[in-house]
mmCIF file of C-alpha atoms and ligand atoms in Angstrom:
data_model
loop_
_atom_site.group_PDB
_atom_site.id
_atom_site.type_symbol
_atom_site.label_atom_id
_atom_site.label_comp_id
_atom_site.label_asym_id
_atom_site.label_seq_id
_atom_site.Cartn_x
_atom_site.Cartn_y
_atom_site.Cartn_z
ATOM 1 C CA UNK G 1 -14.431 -18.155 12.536
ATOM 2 C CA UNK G 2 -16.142 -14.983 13.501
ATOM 3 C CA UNK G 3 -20.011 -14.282 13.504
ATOM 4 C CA UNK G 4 -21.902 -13.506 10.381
ATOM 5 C CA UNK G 5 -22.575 -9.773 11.644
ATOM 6 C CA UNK G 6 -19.241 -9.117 12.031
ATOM 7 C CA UNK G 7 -17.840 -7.139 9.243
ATOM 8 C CA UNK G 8 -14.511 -8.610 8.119
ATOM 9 C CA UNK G 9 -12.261 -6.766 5.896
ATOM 10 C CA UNK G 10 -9.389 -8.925 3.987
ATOM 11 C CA UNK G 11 -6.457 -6.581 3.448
ATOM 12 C CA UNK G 12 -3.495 -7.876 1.455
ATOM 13 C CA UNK G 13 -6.635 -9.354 -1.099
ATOM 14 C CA UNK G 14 -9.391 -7.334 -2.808
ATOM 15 C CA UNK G 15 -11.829 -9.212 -0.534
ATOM 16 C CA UNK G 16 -14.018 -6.975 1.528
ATOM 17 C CA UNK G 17 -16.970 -9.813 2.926
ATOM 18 C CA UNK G 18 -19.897 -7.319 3.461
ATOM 19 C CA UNK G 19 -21.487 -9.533 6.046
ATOM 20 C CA UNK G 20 -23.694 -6.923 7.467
ATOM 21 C CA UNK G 21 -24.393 -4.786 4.033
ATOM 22 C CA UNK G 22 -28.158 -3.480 3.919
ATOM 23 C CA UNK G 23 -30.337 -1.281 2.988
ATOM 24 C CA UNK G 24 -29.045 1.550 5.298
ATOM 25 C CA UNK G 25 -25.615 1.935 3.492
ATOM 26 C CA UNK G 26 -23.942 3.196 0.519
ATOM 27 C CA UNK G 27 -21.857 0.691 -1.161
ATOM 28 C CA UNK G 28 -19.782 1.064 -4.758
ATOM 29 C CA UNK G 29 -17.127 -1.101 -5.992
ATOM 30 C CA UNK G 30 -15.352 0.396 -9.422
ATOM 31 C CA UNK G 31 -11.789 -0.636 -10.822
ATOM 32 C CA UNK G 32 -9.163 2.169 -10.533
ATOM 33 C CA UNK G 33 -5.343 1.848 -10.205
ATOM 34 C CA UNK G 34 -5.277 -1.369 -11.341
ATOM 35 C CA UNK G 35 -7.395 -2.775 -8.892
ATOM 36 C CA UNK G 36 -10.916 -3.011 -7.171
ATOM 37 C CA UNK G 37 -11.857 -0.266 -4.875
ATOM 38 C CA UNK G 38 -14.571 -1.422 -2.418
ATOM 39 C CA UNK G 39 -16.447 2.036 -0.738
ATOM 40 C CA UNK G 40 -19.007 1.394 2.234
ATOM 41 C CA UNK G 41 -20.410 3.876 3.840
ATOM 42 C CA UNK G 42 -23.111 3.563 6.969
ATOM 43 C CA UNK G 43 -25.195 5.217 7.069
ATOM 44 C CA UNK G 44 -26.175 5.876 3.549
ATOM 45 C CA UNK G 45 -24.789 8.646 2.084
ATOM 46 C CA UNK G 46 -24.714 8.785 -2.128
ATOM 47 C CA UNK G 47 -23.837 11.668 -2.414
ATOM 48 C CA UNK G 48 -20.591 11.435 -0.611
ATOM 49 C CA UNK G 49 -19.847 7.876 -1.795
ATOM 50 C CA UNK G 50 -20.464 9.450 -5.298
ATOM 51 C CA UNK G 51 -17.811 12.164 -4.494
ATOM 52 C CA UNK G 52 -15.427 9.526 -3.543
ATOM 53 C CA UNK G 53 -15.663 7.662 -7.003
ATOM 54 C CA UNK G 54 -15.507 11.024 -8.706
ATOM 55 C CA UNK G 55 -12.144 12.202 -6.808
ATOM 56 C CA UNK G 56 -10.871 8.241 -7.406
ATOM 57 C CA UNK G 57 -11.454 8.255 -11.559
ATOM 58 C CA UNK G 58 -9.549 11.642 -11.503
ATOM 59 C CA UNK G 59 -6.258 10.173 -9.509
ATOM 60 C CA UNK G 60 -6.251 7.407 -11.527
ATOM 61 C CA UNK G 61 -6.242 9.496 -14.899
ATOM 62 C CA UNK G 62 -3.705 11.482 -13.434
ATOM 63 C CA UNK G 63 -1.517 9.230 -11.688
ATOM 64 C CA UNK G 64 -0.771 6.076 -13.159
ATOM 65 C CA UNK G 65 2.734 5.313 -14.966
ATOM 66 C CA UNK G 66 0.966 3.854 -18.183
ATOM 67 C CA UNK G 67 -1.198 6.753 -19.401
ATOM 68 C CA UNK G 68 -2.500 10.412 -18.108
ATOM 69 C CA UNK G 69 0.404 13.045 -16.798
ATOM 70 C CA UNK G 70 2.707 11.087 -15.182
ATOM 71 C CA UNK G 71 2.859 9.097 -18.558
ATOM 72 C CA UNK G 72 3.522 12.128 -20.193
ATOM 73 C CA UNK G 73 6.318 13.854 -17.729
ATOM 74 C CA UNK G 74 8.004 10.323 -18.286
ATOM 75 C CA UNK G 75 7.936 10.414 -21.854
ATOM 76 C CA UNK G 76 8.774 14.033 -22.368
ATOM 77 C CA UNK G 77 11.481 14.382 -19.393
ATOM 78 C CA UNK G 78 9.443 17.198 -17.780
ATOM 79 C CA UNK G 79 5.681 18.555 -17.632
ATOM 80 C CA UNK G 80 3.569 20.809 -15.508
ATOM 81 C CA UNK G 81 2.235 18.146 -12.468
ATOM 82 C CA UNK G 82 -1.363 18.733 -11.587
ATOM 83 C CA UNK G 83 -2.262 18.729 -7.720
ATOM 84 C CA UNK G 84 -1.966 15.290 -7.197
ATOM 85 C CA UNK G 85 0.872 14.878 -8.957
ATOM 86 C CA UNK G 86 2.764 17.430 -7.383
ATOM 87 C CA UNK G 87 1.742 16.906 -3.401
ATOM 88 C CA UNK G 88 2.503 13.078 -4.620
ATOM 89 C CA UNK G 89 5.507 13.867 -5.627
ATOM 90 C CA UNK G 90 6.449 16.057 -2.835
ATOM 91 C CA UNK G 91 5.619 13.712 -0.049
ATOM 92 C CA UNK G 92 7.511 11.300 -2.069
ATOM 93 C CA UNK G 93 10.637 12.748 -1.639
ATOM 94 C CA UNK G 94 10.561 13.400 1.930
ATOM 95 C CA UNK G 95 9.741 9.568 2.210
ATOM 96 C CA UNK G 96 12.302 8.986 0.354
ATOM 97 C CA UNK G 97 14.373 10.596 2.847
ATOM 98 C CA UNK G 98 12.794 9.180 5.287
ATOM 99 C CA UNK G 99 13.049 5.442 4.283
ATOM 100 C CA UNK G 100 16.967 5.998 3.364
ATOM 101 C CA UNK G 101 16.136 5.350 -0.123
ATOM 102 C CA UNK G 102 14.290 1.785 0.500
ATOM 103 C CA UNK G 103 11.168 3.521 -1.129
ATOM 104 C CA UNK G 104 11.999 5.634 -4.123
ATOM 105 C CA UNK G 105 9.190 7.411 -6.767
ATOM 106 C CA UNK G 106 12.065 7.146 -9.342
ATOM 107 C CA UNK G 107 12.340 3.311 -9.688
ATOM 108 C CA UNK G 108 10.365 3.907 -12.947
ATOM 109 C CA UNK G 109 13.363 1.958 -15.052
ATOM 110 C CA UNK G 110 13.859 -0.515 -12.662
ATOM 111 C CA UNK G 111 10.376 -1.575 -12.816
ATOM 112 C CA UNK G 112 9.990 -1.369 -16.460
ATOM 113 C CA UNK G 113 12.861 -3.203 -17.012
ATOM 114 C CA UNK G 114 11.538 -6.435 -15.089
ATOM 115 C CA UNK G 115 7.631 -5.613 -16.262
ATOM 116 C CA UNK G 116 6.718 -8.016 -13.217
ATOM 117 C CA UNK G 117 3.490 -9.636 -13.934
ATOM 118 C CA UNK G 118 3.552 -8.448 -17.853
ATOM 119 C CA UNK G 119 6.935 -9.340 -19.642
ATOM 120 C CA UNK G 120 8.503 -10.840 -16.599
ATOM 121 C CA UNK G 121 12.158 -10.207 -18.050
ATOM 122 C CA UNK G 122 15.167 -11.041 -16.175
ATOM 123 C CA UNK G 123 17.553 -8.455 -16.939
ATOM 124 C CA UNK G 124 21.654 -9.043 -17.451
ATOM 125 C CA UNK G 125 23.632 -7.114 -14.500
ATOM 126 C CA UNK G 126 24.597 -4.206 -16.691
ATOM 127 C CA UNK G 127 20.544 -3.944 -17.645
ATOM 128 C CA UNK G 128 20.189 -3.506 -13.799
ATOM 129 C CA UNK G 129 23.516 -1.204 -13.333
ATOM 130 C CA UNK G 130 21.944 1.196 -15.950
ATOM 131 C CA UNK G 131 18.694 1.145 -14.519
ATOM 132 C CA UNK G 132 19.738 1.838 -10.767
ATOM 133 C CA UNK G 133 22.143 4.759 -12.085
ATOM 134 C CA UNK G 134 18.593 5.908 -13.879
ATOM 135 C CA UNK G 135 16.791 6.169 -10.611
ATOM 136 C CA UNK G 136 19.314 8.513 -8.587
ATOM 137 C CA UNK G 137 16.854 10.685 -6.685
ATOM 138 C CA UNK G 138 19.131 13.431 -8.198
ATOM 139 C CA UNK G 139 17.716 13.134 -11.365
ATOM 140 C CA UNK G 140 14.441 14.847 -10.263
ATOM 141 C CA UNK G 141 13.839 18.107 -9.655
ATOM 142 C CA UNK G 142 10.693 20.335 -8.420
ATOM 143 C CA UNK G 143 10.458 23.599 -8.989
ATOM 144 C CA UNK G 144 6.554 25.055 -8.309
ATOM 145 C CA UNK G 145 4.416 22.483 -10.764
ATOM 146 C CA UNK G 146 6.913 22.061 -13.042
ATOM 147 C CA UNK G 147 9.122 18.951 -12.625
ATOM 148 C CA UNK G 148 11.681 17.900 -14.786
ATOM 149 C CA UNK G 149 13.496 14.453 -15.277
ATOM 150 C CA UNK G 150 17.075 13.718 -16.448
ATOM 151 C CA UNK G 151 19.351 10.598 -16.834
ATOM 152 C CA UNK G 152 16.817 8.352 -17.500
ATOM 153 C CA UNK G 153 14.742 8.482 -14.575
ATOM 154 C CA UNK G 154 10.954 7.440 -14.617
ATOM 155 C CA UNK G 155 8.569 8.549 -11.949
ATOM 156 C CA UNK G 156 6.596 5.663 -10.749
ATOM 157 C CA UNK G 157 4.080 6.002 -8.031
ATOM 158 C CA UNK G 158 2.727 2.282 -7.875
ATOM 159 C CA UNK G 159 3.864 1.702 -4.195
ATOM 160 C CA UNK G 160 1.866 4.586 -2.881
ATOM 161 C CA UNK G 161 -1.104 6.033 -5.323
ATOM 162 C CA UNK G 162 -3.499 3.701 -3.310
ATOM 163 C CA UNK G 163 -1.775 5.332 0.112
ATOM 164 C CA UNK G 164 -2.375 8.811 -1.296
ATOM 165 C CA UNK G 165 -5.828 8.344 -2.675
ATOM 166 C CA UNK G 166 -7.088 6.731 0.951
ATOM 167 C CA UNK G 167 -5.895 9.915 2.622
ATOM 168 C CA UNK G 168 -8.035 12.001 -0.531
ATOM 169 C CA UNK G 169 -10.985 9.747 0.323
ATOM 170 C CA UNK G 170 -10.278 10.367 4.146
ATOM 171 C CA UNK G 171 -10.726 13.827 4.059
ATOM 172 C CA UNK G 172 -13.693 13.558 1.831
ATOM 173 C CA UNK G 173 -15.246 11.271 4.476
ATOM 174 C CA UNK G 174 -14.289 14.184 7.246
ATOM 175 C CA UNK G 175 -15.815 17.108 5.230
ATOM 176 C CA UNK G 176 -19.152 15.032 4.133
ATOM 177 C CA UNK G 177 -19.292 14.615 8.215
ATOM 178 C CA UNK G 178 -19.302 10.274 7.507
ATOM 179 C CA UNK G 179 -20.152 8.490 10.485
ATOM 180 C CA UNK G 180 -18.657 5.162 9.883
ATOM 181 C CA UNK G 181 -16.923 3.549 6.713
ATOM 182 C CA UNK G 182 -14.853 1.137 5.367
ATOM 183 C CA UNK G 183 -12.073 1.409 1.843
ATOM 184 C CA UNK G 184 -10.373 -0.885 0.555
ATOM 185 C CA UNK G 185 -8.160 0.104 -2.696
ATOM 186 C CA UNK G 186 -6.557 -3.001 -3.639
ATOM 187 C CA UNK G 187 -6.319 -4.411 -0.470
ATOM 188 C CA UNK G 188 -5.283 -1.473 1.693
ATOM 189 C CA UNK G 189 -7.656 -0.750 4.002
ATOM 190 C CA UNK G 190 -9.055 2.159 5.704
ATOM 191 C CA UNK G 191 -11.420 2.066 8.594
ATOM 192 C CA UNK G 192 -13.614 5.552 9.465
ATOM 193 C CA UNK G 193 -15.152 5.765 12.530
ATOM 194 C CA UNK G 194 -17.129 2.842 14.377
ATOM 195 C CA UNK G 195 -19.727 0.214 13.055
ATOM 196 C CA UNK G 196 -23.439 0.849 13.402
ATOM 197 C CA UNK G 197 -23.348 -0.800 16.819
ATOM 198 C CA UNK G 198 -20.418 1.172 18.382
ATOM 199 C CA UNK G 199 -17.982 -1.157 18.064
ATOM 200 C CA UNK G 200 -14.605 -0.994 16.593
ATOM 201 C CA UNK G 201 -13.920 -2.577 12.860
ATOM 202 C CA UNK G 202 -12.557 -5.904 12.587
ATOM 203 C CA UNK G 203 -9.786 -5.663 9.780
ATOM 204 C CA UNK G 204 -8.301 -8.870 8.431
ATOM 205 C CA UNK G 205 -4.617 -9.334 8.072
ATOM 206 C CA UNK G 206 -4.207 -12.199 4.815
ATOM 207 C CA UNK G 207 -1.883 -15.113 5.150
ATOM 208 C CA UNK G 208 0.474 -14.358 2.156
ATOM 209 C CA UNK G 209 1.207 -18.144 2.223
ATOM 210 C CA UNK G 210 -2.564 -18.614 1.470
ATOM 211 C CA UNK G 211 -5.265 -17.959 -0.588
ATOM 212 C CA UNK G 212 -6.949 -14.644 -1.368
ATOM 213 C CA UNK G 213 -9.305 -15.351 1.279
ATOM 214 C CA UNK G 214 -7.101 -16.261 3.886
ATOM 215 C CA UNK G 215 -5.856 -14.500 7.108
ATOM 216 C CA UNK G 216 -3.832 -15.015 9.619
ATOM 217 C CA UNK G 217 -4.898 -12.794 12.596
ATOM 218 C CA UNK G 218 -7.790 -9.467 12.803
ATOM 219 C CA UNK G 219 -6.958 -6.381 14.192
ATOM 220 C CA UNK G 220 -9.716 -4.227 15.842
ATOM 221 C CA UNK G 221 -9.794 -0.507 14.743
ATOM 222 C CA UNK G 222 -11.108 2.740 14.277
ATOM 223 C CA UNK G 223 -9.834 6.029 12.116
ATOM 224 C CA UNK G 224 -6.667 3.904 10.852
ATOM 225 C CA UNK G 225 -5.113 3.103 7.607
ATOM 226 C CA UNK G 226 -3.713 -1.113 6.926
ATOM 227 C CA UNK G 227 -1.745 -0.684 4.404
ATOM 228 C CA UNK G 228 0.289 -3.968 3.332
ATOM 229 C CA UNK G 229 2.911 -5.335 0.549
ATOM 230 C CA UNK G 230 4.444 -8.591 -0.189
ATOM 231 C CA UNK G 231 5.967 -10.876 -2.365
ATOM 232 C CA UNK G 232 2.769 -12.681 -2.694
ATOM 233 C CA UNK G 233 0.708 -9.593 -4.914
ATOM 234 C CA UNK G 234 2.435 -9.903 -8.241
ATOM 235 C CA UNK G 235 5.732 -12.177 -9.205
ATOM 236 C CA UNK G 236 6.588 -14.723 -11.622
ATOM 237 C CA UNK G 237 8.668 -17.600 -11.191
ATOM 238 C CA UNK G 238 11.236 -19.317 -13.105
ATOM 239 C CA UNK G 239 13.639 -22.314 -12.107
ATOM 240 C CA UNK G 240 12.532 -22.407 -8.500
ATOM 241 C CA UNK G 241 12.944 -18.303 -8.300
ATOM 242 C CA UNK G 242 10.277 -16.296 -7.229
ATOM 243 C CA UNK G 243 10.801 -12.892 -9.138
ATOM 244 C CA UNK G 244 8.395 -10.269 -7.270
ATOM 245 C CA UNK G 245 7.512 -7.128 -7.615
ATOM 246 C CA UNK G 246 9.278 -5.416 -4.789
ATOM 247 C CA UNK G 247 12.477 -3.896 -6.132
ATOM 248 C CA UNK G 248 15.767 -3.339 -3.770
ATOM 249 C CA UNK G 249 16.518 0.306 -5.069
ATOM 250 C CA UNK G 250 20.391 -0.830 -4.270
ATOM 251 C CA UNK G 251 20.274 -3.633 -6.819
ATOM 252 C CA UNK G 252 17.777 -3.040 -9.177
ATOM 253 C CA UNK G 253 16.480 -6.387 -8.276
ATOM 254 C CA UNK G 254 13.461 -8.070 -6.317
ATOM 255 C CA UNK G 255 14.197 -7.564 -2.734
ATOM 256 C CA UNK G 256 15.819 -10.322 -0.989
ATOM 257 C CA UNK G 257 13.804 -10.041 2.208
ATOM 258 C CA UNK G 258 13.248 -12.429 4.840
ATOM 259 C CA UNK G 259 9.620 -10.931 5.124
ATOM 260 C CA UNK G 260 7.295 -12.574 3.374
ATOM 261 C CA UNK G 261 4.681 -9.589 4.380
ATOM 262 C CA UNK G 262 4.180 -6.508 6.032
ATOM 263 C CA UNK G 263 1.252 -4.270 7.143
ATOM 264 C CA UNK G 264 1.649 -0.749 8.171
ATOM 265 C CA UNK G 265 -1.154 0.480 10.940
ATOM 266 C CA UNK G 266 -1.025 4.125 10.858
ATOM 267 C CA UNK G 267 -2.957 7.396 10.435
ATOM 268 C CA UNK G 268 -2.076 8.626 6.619
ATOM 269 C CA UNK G 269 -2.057 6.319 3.741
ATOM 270 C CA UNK G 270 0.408 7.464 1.578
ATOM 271 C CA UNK G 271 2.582 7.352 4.823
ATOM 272 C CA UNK G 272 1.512 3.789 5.802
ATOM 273 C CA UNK G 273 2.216 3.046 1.708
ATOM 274 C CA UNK G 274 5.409 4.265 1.437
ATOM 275 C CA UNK G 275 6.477 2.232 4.711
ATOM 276 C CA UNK G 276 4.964 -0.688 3.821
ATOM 277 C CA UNK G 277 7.065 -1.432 0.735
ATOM 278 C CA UNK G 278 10.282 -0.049 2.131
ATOM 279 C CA UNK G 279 10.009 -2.097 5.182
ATOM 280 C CA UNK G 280 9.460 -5.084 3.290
ATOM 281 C CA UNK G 281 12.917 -4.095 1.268
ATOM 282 C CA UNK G 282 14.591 -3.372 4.970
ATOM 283 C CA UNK G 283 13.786 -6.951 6.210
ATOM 284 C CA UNK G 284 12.574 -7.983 9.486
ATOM 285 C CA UNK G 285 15.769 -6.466 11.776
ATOM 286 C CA UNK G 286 15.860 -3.035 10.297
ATOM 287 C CA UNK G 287 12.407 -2.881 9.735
ATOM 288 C CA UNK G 288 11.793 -3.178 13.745
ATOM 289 C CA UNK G 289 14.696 -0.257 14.401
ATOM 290 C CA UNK G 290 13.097 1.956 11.759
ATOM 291 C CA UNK G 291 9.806 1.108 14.012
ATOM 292 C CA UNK G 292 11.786 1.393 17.831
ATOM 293 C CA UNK G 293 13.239 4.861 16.399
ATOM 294 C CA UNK G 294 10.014 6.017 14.130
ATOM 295 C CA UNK G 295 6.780 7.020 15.730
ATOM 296 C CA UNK G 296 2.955 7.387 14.484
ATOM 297 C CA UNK G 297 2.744 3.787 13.340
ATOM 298 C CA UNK G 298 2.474 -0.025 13.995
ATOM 299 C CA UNK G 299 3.508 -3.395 12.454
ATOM 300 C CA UNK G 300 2.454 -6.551 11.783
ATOM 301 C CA UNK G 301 5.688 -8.468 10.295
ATOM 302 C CA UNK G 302 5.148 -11.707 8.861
ATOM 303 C CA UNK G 303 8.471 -13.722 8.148
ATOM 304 C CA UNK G 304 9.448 -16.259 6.019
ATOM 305 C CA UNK G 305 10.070 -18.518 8.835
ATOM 306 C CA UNK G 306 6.668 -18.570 9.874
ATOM 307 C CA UNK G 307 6.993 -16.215 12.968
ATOM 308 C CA UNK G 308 4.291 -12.963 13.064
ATOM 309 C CA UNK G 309 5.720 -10.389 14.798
ATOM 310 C CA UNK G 310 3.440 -7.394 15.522
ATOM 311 C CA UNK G 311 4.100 -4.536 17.855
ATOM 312 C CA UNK G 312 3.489 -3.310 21.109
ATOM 313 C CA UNK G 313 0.575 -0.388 20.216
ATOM 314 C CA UNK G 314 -1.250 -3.077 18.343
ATOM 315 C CA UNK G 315 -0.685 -6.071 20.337
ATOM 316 C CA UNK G 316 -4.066 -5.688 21.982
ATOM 317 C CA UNK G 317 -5.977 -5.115 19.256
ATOM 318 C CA UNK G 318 -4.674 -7.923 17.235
ATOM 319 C CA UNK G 319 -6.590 -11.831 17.345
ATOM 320 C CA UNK G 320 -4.261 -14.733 15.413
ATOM 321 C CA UNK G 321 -6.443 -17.282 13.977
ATOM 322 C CA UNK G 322 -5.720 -20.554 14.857
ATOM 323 C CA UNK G 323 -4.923 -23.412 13.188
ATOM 324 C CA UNK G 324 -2.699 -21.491 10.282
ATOM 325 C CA UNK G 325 0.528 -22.583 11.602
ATOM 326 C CA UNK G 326 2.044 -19.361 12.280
ATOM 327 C CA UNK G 327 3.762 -18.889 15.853
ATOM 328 C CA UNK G 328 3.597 -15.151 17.334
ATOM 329 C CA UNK G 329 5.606 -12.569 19.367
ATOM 330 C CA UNK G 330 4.714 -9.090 20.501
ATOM 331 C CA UNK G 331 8.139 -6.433 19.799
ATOM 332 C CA UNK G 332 8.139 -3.575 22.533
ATOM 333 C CA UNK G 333 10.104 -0.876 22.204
HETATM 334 P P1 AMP S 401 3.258 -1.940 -2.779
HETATM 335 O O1 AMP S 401 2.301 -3.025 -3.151
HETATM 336 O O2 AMP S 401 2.634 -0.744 -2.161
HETATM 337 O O3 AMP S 401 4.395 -2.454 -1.964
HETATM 338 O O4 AMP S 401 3.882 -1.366 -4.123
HETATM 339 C C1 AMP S 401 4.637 -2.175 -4.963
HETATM 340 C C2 AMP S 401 4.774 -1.516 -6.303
HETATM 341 O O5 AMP S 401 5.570 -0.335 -6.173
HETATM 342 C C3 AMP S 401 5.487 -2.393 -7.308
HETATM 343 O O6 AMP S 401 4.586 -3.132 -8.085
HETATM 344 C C4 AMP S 401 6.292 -1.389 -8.123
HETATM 345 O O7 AMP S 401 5.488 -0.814 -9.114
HETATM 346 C C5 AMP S 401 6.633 -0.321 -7.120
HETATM 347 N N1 AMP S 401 7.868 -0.554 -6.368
HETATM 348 C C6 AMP S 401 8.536 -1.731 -6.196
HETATM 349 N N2 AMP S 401 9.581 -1.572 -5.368
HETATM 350 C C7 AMP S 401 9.580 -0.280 -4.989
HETATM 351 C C8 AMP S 401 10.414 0.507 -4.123
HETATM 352 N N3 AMP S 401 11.449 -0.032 -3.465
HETATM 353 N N4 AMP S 401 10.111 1.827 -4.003
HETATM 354 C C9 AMP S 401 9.089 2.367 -4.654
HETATM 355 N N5 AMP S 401 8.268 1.695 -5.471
HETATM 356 C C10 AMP S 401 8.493 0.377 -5.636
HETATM 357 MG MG1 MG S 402 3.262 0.524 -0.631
#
């Protein structure tokens, strides 16, 4: 266990444990994209923290697949995109590239056709066919603000609006000249600066195998983003299946991955986002290449077989907790 004064922050869970909050800090918690968003900021700064909720309610109007203007570019096939939308939309694509396809913002129709967590249908093959031939990242096209759909295709930005609004909130933090912060959107973590005392921020890394308040090992940080996904967030099961929400744009099924977890250490959110969910999709093995050949970032890798892997630029900064029965490696380059 770690001291009372230590601020802990549970990523992969909406948990932030405010050990040290007082009077000398600026603390909001409001629901946007589907989740809580927890805001600290030392010292106390409302204006700023105000800014932050202000710049949060407008993503999340503008952003989310179920109502605002990416609702409506869905529904109509094409639409002007707003600011958001548009540099969402364009870093998209090049992380599509980037990820080979393992994260797309056009699995709109594969998603809907499952509705993890709401309908929690299990489609026939040709359901899934129809869907994959839907998403083809050819059947999207950018030209200035305008973007235009064909074939079927749905945007769907759920696996990096949180990524994307951390680096918004980031910047807000620079230009409001914040000394120290934490934010957590739905579990993914951002760390700004250094505590109070000088020291570094103690982020928690959850044990998907456990409860919301649960972790497996800390990491000690400054200026970073922990951005995780896993199988663990939202799923149903049926017959001994778990059915998650973490599609394989190949199949237009749940990934079969032999990760049961991964967090992304990194310097942009919507970077660390995007990675996060493909590399879960890659699986352990090409999720360390993409790592060995990529640069900017770090891992922590949990498996299904019980063994954390997390690499070399983070090995120092990472503590396992004990007693958890996980067993742990360090992956160099
Ligand atoms: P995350 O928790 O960041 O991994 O995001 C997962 C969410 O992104 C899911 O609930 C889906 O809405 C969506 N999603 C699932 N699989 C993918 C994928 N391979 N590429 C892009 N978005 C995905
Ligand atoms: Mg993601």
């Amino acid at each position: 266990m770690f001291k009372r004064e230590i601020a802990i922050i549970c990523i992969f869970s909406m948990l932030l444990l405010l050990a040290s909050c007082g009077a000398g800090e600026s603390v909001r918690q409001i629901y946007v994209m589907d989740s809580v968003a927890s805001i600290r900021l030392i010292p106390k700064n409302e204006a700023a923290a105000d800014l932050i909720c202000k710049e949060l309610y407008d993503m999340d109007n503008v952003l989310s697949a179920y109502d605002g203007e990416v609702y409506d570019i869905n529904r109509n096939g094409e639409g002007k995109a707003s600011r958001h939308t548009e540099a969402l939309l364009r870093s998209s694509l090049e992380l599509y590239e980037k990820t080979n396809g393992a994260f797309s913002p056009l699995l709109g129709s594969v998603i809907d056709l499952w509705g993890i967590g709401s309908k929690n249908y299990i489609p026939s093959q040709a359901e899934k066919e129809n869907a994959v031939a839907a998403s083809d990242i050819g059947n999207v096209a950018i030209e200035g603000d305008v973007i235009r759909l064909s074939g079927g295709a749905r945007l769907s930005f759920g696996a990096v609006a949180k990524g994307y609004a951390s680096d918004v909130i980031k910047s807000v933090l620079e230009e409001q000249e914040v000394e120290g912060a934490v934010i957590s959107l739905g579990g993914n973590v951002y760390v700004h600066g250094k505590k109070p005392d000088g020291e570094l921020w103690r982020v928690a890394i959850r044990d998907p195998r456990g409860g919301e308040n649960s972790w497996l090992g800390t990491l000690l940080l400054s200026d970073r983003f922990v951005i995780s996904s896993g199988d663990y967030e939202r799923y149903f099961e049926q017959s001994g299946v778990r059915y998650h929400h973490i599609m394989d744009p190949e199949t237009g099924s749940p990934a079969q991955s032999d990760l049961a977890a991964v967090a992304v250490i990194c310097e942009s959110g919507v970077v660390g986002d995007a990675y996060s969910t493909a590399l879960y999709v890659m699986g352990k093995e090409k999720a360390l290449s993409f790592w060995r050949e990529g640069e900017g970032f770090e891992l922590v890798l949990v498996g299904r077989d019980g063994v954390v892997t997390v690499t070399e630029g983070v090995a120092d900064a990472f503590a396992p907790e004990s007693g958890k029965g996980y067993s742990y490696e360090t992956a160099r380059r």
